[in-house]
Amino acid sequence: GAVVSQHPSRVICKSGTSVKIECRSLDFQATTMFWYRQFPKQSLMLMATSNEGSKATYEQGVEKDKFLINHASLTLSTLTVTSAHPEDSSFYICSADDRLLAGEETQYFGPGTRLLVL
Amino acid sequence: KQEVTQIPAALSVPEGENLVLNCSFTDSAIYNLQWFRQDPGKGLTSLLLIQSSQREQTSGRLNASLDKSSGRSTLYIAASQPGDSATYLCAVRLDYGQNFVFGPGTRLSVLP
């Protein structure tokens, strides 16, 4: 089946630094990728929708200048957390759509990236 | 705005029991519904995907049903095992090309 990878799987950084997380679709092209965030003991919440070649659409309450999303190719979307603070510590999960020839669509999830900001 | 709820929030059962996890969603106009499993500190494992036109899906000891008109889905786990202990998430897809909306999850603990 289709696979979505994320890199890194885990990152620890100092407060004030920037962290880049990559999301790749390994054997299919994804015109749309989604970024979710999961705080401890909570469920996944959509942060933004990333469309190849255009600006991302952010959910209400998500700062677009803090969480920079770039979807430069059909297989790669990146999320950069700028000037990270401890409250940004979370589990970040991406997903990507595989649009099949039959018109159906399946969304595959990456394994997640755990960010800890000290 | 679509909202997804799950009952119970947590469940602890002895090994071997059959159990039912419930999921409700407020807007019945969904594209599909998916059940996931999440182990502590890990990503999502897809369990069952039900398209909006389907009523149920089965995989091994798992059976998921969908009643779109009433905004409900149930996940049935037969003969539970300690290895089934995890958080189970229900999520609905709003439309083709759209994101999932997740429920808060049910934390399942199966005791040996």
GROMACS .gro file of C-alpha atoms in nm:
model
  230
    1GLY     CA    1   0.000   0.000   0.000
    2ALA     CA    2   0.090   0.365  -0.025
    3VAL     CA    3   0.336   0.495   0.229
    4VAL     CA    4   0.387   0.837   0.378
    5SER     CA    5   0.709   0.910   0.562
    6GLN     CA    6   0.803   1.186   0.804
    7HIS     CA    7   1.143   1.310   0.902
    8PRO     CA    8   1.261   1.346   1.167
    9SER     CA    9   1.065   1.108   1.386
   10ARG     CA   10   1.174   1.290   1.698
   11VAL     CA   11   1.340   1.625   1.757
   12ILE     CA   12   1.448   1.816   2.065
   13CYS     CA   13   1.535   2.182   2.026
   14LYS     CA   14   1.597   2.490   2.232
   15SER     CA   15   1.338   2.759   2.270
   16GLY     CA   16   1.368   3.021   1.995
   17THR     CA   17   1.505   2.794   1.728
   18SER     CA   18   1.328   2.678   1.412
   19VAL     CA   19   1.249   2.319   1.328
   20LYS     CA   20   1.162   2.175   0.987
   21ILE     CA   21   0.952   1.860   0.950
   22GLU     CA   22   0.929   1.680   0.617
   23CYS     CA   23   0.635   1.478   0.490
   24ARG     CA   24   0.686   1.263   0.181
   25SER     CA   25   0.457   1.042  -0.021
   26LEU     CA   26   0.681   0.757  -0.127
   27ASP     CA   27   0.504   0.589  -0.416
   28PHE     CA   28   0.228   0.824  -0.522
   29GLN     CA   29   0.176   1.187  -0.603
   30ALA     CA   30  -0.016   1.394  -0.353
   31THR     CA   31  -0.162   1.722  -0.465
   32THR     CA   32  -0.300   1.772  -0.115
   33MET     CA   33  -0.136   1.704   0.218
   34PHE     CA   34  -0.271   1.776   0.564
   35TRP     CA   35  -0.089   1.866   0.884
   36TYR     CA   36  -0.236   1.766   1.218
   37ARG     CA   37  -0.120   1.831   1.573
   38GLN     CA   38  -0.181   1.612   1.876
   39PHE     CA   39  -0.118   1.734   2.230
   40PRO     CA   40  -0.073   1.475   2.508
   41LYS     CA   41  -0.388   1.278   2.583
   42GLN     CA   42  -0.581   1.469   2.318
   43SER     CA   43  -0.696   1.381   1.969
   44LEU     CA   44  -0.563   1.500   1.638
   45MET     CA   45  -0.654   1.852   1.531
   46LEU     CA   46  -0.611   1.981   1.178
   47MET     CA   47  -0.360   2.263   1.153
   48ALA     CA   48  -0.351   2.331   0.783
   49THR     CA   49  -0.416   2.198   0.436
   50SER     CA   50  -0.120   2.206   0.201
   51ASN     CA   51  -0.176   2.223  -0.174
   52GLU     CA   52   0.104   2.172  -0.422
   53GLY     CA   53   0.207   2.495  -0.583
   54SER     CA   54  -0.016   2.721  -0.379
   55LYS     CA   55  -0.044   2.871  -0.034
   56ALA     CA   56  -0.155   2.655   0.253
   57THR     CA   57  -0.493   2.701   0.416
   58TYR     CA   58  -0.469   2.735   0.793
   59GLU     CA   59  -0.730   2.648   1.051
   60GLN     CA   60  -0.858   2.913   1.285
   61GLY     CA   61  -0.615   2.977   1.568
   62VAL     CA   62  -0.310   2.844   1.385
   63GLU     CA   63  -0.053   3.118   1.317
   64LYS     CA   64   0.056   3.100   0.956
   65ASP     CA   65   0.368   3.306   1.025
   66LYS     CA   66   0.475   3.064   1.295
   67PHE     CA   67   0.395   2.740   1.117
   68LEU     CA   68   0.532   2.778   0.766
   69ILE     CA   69   0.415   2.521   0.516
   70ASN     CA   70   0.574   2.461   0.180
   71HIS     CA   71   0.442   2.211  -0.073
   72ALA     CA   72   0.691   2.254  -0.353
   73SER     CA   73   0.644   1.918  -0.521
   74LEU     CA   74   0.382   1.647  -0.555
   75THR     CA   75   0.567   1.425  -0.309
   76LEU     CA   76   0.695   1.663  -0.044
   77SER     CA   77   0.542   1.905   0.203
   78THR     CA   78   0.739   2.070   0.483
   79LEU     CA   79   0.624   2.226   0.807
   80THR     CA   80   0.863   2.470   0.972
   81VAL     CA   81   0.796   2.571   1.330
   82THR     CA   82   0.962   2.909   1.362
   83SER     CA   83   1.088   3.045   1.693
   84ALA     CA   84   0.966   2.736   1.872
   85HIS     CA   85   0.850   2.762   2.231
   86PRO     CA   86   0.774   2.492   2.489
   87GLU     CA   87   0.401   2.522   2.420
   88ASP     CA   88   0.472   2.406   2.062
   89SER     CA   89   0.586   2.070   2.198
   90SER     CA   90   0.350   1.822   2.042
   91PHE     CA   91   0.312   1.527   1.806
   92TYR     CA   92   0.285   1.645   1.446
   93ILE     CA   93   0.130   1.409   1.191
   94CYS     CA   94   0.091   1.462   0.819
   95SER     CA   95  -0.132   1.282   0.574
   96ALA     CA   96  -0.154   1.270   0.197
   97ASP     CA   97  -0.425   1.186  -0.053
   98ASP     CA   98  -0.373   0.913  -0.309
   99ARG     CA   99  -0.627   0.980  -0.584
  100LEU     CA  100  -0.687   0.655  -0.761
  101LEU     CA  101  -0.787   0.617  -1.122
  102ALA     CA  102  -1.131   0.493  -1.020
  103GLY     CA  103  -1.209   0.832  -0.871
  104GLU     CA  104  -1.177   0.707  -0.517
  105GLU     CA  105  -0.944   0.868  -0.275
  106THR     CA  106  -0.753   0.724   0.015
  107GLN     CA  107  -0.571   0.931   0.273
  108TYR     CA  108  -0.253   0.787   0.420
  109PHE     CA  109  -0.098   0.905   0.744
  110GLY     CA  110   0.267   0.949   0.827
  111PRO     CA  111   0.419   0.800   1.143
  112GLY     CA  112   0.438   1.138   1.315
  113THR     CA  113   0.712   1.365   1.448
  114ARG     CA  114   0.746   1.427   1.817
  115LEU     CA  115   0.874   1.776   1.891
  116LEU     CA  116   1.006   1.872   2.233
  117VAL     CA  117   1.105   2.233   2.286
  118LEU     CA  118   1.317   2.297   2.593
  119LYS     CA  119  -1.917   2.238   1.180
  120GLN     CA  120  -1.862   1.864   1.202
  121GLU     CA  121  -1.802   1.731   1.551
  122VAL     CA  122  -1.712   1.375   1.642
  123THR     CA  123  -1.763   1.222   1.984
  124GLN     CA  124  -1.670   0.881   2.118
  125ILE     CA  125  -1.813   0.681   2.404
  126PRO     CA  126  -1.677   0.555   2.635
  127ALA     CA  127  -1.369   0.770   2.690
  128ALA     CA  128  -1.197   0.477   2.857
  129LEU     CA  129  -1.272   0.109   2.894
  130SER     CA  130  -1.107  -0.168   3.092
  131VAL     CA  131  -1.214  -0.526   3.030
  132PRO     CA  132  -1.084  -0.876   3.106
  133GLU     CA  133  -0.934  -1.073   2.823
  134GLY     CA  134  -1.182  -1.260   2.605
  135GLU     CA  135  -1.471  -1.017   2.627
  136ASN     CA  136  -1.651  -0.886   2.324
  137LEU     CA  137  -1.679  -0.510   2.328
  138VAL     CA  138  -1.833  -0.220   2.141
  139LEU     CA  139  -1.688   0.125   2.090
  140ASN     CA  140  -1.922   0.403   1.983
  141CYS     CA  141  -1.869   0.702   1.758
  142SER     CA  142  -2.115   0.981   1.677
  143PHE     CA  143  -2.088   1.265   1.429
  144THR     CA  144  -2.309   1.570   1.393
  145ASP     CA  145  -2.326   1.610   1.015
  146SER     CA  146  -2.438   1.299   0.827
  147ALA     CA  147  -2.303   1.427   0.493
  148ILE     CA  148  -1.971   1.245   0.510
  149TYR     CA  149  -1.745   1.100   0.243
  150ASN     CA  150  -1.624   0.811   0.456
  151LEU     CA  151  -1.547   0.708   0.812
  152GLN     CA  152  -1.232   0.541   0.937
  153TRP     CA  153  -1.133   0.370   1.258
  154PHE     CA  154  -0.772   0.396   1.371
  155ARG     CA  155  -0.567   0.248   1.646
  156GLN     CA  156  -0.297   0.448   1.821
  157ASP     CA  157  -0.047   0.297   2.061
  158PRO     CA  158   0.115   0.526   2.320
  159GLY     CA  159   0.365   0.761   2.161
  160LYS     CA  160   0.304   0.617   1.815
  161GLY     CA  161   0.130   0.713   1.494
  162LEU     CA  162  -0.199   0.589   1.355
  163THR     CA  163  -0.275   0.240   1.234
  164SER     CA  164  -0.574   0.221   1.001
  165LEU     CA  165  -0.819  -0.051   1.105
  166LEU     CA  166  -1.129  -0.018   0.893
  167LEU     CA  167  -1.251   0.227   0.632
  168ILE     CA  168  -1.621   0.254   0.554
  169GLN     CA  169  -1.731   0.448   0.249
  170SER     CA  170  -2.048   0.655   0.283
  171SER     CA  171  -2.240   0.407   0.067
  172GLN     CA  172  -2.142   0.110   0.283
  173ARG     CA  173  -2.301  -0.022   0.602
  174GLU     CA  174  -2.016  -0.221   0.750
  175GLN     CA  175  -1.665  -0.353   0.709
  176THR     CA  176  -1.496  -0.652   0.870
  177SER     CA  177  -1.136  -0.746   0.928
  178GLY     CA  178  -1.054  -1.043   1.145
  179ARG     CA  179  -1.197  -0.986   1.492
  180LEU     CA  180  -1.301  -0.632   1.405
  181ASN     CA  181  -1.631  -0.522   1.262
  182ALA     CA  182  -1.732  -0.163   1.202
  183SER     CA  183  -2.080  -0.047   1.114
  184LEU     CA  184  -2.201   0.284   0.980
  185ASP     CA  185  -2.546   0.439   1.008
  186LYS     CA  186  -2.503   0.765   0.823
  187SER     CA  187  -2.857   0.889   0.872
  188SER     CA  188  -2.828   0.873   1.249
  189GLY     CA  189  -2.465   0.986   1.253
  190ARG     CA  190  -2.331   0.679   1.425
  191SER     CA  191  -2.065   0.415   1.387
  192THR     CA  192  -1.969   0.128   1.611
  193LEU     CA  193  -1.650  -0.074   1.628
  194TYR     CA  194  -1.702  -0.426   1.753
  195ILE     CA  195  -1.401  -0.619   1.884
  196ALA     CA  196  -1.454  -0.988   1.937
  197ALA     CA  197  -1.264  -1.198   2.188
  198SER     CA  198  -1.047  -0.912   2.309
  199GLN     CA  199  -0.677  -0.971   2.380
  200PRO     CA  200  -0.421  -0.777   2.585
  201GLY     CA  201  -0.257  -0.678   2.256
  202ASP     CA  202  -0.572  -0.486   2.168
  203SER     CA  203  -0.492  -0.233   2.441
  204ALA     CA  204  -0.457   0.104   2.272
  205THR     CA  205  -0.650   0.421   2.195
  206TYR     CA  206  -0.910   0.381   1.923
  207LEU     CA  207  -0.990   0.687   1.715
  208CYS     CA  208  -1.290   0.740   1.494
  209ALA     CA  209  -1.257   0.995   1.215
  210VAL     CA  210  -1.490   1.119   0.943
  211ARG     CA  211  -1.389   1.253   0.606
  212LEU     CA  212  -1.603   1.546   0.506
  213ASP     CA  213  -1.572   1.524   0.132
  214TYR     CA  214  -1.343   1.420  -0.151
  215GLY     CA  215  -1.016   1.607  -0.106
  216GLN     CA  216  -1.092   1.718   0.248
  217ASN     CA  217  -0.937   1.646   0.584
  218PHE     CA  218  -1.048   1.407   0.855
  219VAL     CA  219  -1.222   1.524   1.169
  220PHE     CA  220  -1.117   1.307   1.462
  221GLY     CA  221  -1.301   1.205   1.772
  222PRO     CA  222  -1.131   1.223   2.113
  223GLY     CA  223  -1.071   0.848   2.122
  224THR     CA  224  -1.149   0.557   2.349
  225ARG     CA  225  -0.863   0.427   2.564
  226LEU     CA  226  -0.897   0.051   2.583
  227SER     CA  227  -0.720  -0.166   2.833
  228VAL     CA  228  -0.760  -0.543   2.806
  229LEU     CA  229  -0.643  -0.717   3.120
  230PRO     CA  230  -0.484  -1.063   3.102
   0.00000   0.00000   0.00000
